[in-house]
Amino acid sequence: MHPDADVEAYFAAAERLGISAGVHAIGDRAIEQCLRAWETVLCGCPSPANRHFIEHFEIASARPDRPLRPARHLPLDAASI
């Protein structure tokens, strides 16, 4: 895992440069970190030209005590769900 600040900086740079950024996120911690970072970086105003994505958005737990935050409101593509 990378520090949250590094992930946010990577996503912010991609968004600012108009580059569609992709990351691998396997497991709850990695997926949650990516979703939090995208929420912070996009602030509800994503660039319509970018198609950011999470590759290997998988091995997410279905535990009721640790649900993943809904990602429907984020303009992200997810692969290998």
Coordinates of C-alpha atoms in Angstrom, one line a residue:
M1 CA 0.0 0.0 0.0
H2 CA 1.1 3.5 -0.7
P3 CA 0.5 6.4 1.6
D4 CA -2.9 8.2 1.0
A5 CA -1.1 11.4 0.1
D6 CA 0.8 9.7 -2.6
V7 CA -2.3 8.1 -4.1
E8 CA -4.1 11.4 -4.0
A9 CA -1.2 13.2 -5.6
Y10 CA -1.1 10.6 -8.4
F11 CA -4.8 10.9 -9.1
A12 CA -4.7 14.8 -8.9
A13 CA -1.8 14.9 -11.4
A14 CA -3.6 12.6 -13.8
E15 CA -6.8 14.7 -13.6
R16 CA -5.0 18.0 -14.0
L17 CA -3.1 16.7 -17.1
G18 CA -6.1 15.1 -18.7
I19 CA -4.8 11.6 -18.4
S20 CA -7.1 8.7 -17.5
A21 CA -5.5 7.1 -14.5
G22 CA -5.7 3.5 -13.6
V23 CA -4.7 1.6 -10.5
H24 CA -4.8 -2.0 -9.2
A25 CA -6.8 -2.4 -6.1
I26 CA -7.3 -5.8 -4.6
G27 CA -9.0 -6.2 -1.3
D28 CA -11.0 -3.9 1.0
R29 CA -8.2 -1.6 2.1
A30 CA -6.9 -0.9 -1.3
I31 CA -10.3 -0.4 -2.8
E32 CA -11.4 1.9 0.0
Q33 CA -8.1 3.9 -0.3
C34 CA -8.7 4.5 -4.0
L35 CA -12.4 5.5 -3.5
R36 CA -11.5 7.9 -0.8
A37 CA -8.7 9.4 -2.9
W38 CA -11.0 9.8 -5.9
E39 CA -13.6 11.4 -3.8
T40 CA -11.1 13.9 -2.5
V41 CA -9.5 14.7 -5.9
L42 CA -12.6 14.9 -8.0
C43 CA -14.7 16.9 -5.5
G44 CA -17.8 16.2 -7.5
C45 CA -16.3 17.9 -10.6
P46 CA -14.5 15.3 -12.7
S47 CA -13.2 16.2 -16.1
P48 CA -15.5 14.6 -18.7
A49 CA -12.6 13.8 -20.9
N50 CA -11.0 11.4 -18.4
R51 CA -12.0 7.8 -17.9
H52 CA -10.3 6.8 -14.6
F53 CA -10.4 3.2 -13.6
I54 CA -9.7 0.6 -10.9
E55 CA -8.2 -2.5 -12.3
H56 CA -8.8 -5.7 -10.3
F57 CA -11.6 -4.2 -8.2
E58 CA -12.0 -7.6 -6.5
I59 CA -11.8 -9.6 -3.4
A60 CA -14.0 -7.1 -1.6
S61 CA -15.6 -8.5 1.5
A62 CA -19.3 -8.7 1.9
R63 CA -19.1 -8.3 5.6
P64 CA -22.0 -6.2 7.0
D65 CA -19.7 -4.7 9.7
R66 CA -17.3 -3.4 7.0
P67 CA -19.2 -2.5 3.9
L68 CA -17.5 -0.8 1.0
R69 CA -18.6 2.7 0.4
P70 CA -20.9 2.9 -2.7
A71 CA -18.8 3.8 -5.8
R72 CA -21.8 4.5 -8.1
H73 CA -21.5 8.3 -7.7
L74 CA -17.9 8.3 -8.9
P75 CA -17.1 8.4 -12.6
L76 CA -14.9 5.4 -12.5
D77 CA -14.7 2.2 -14.5
A78 CA -14.0 -1.0 -12.7
A79 CA -12.4 -4.0 -14.3
S80 CA -12.3 -7.6 -13.2
I81 CA -15.1 -7.2 -10.7

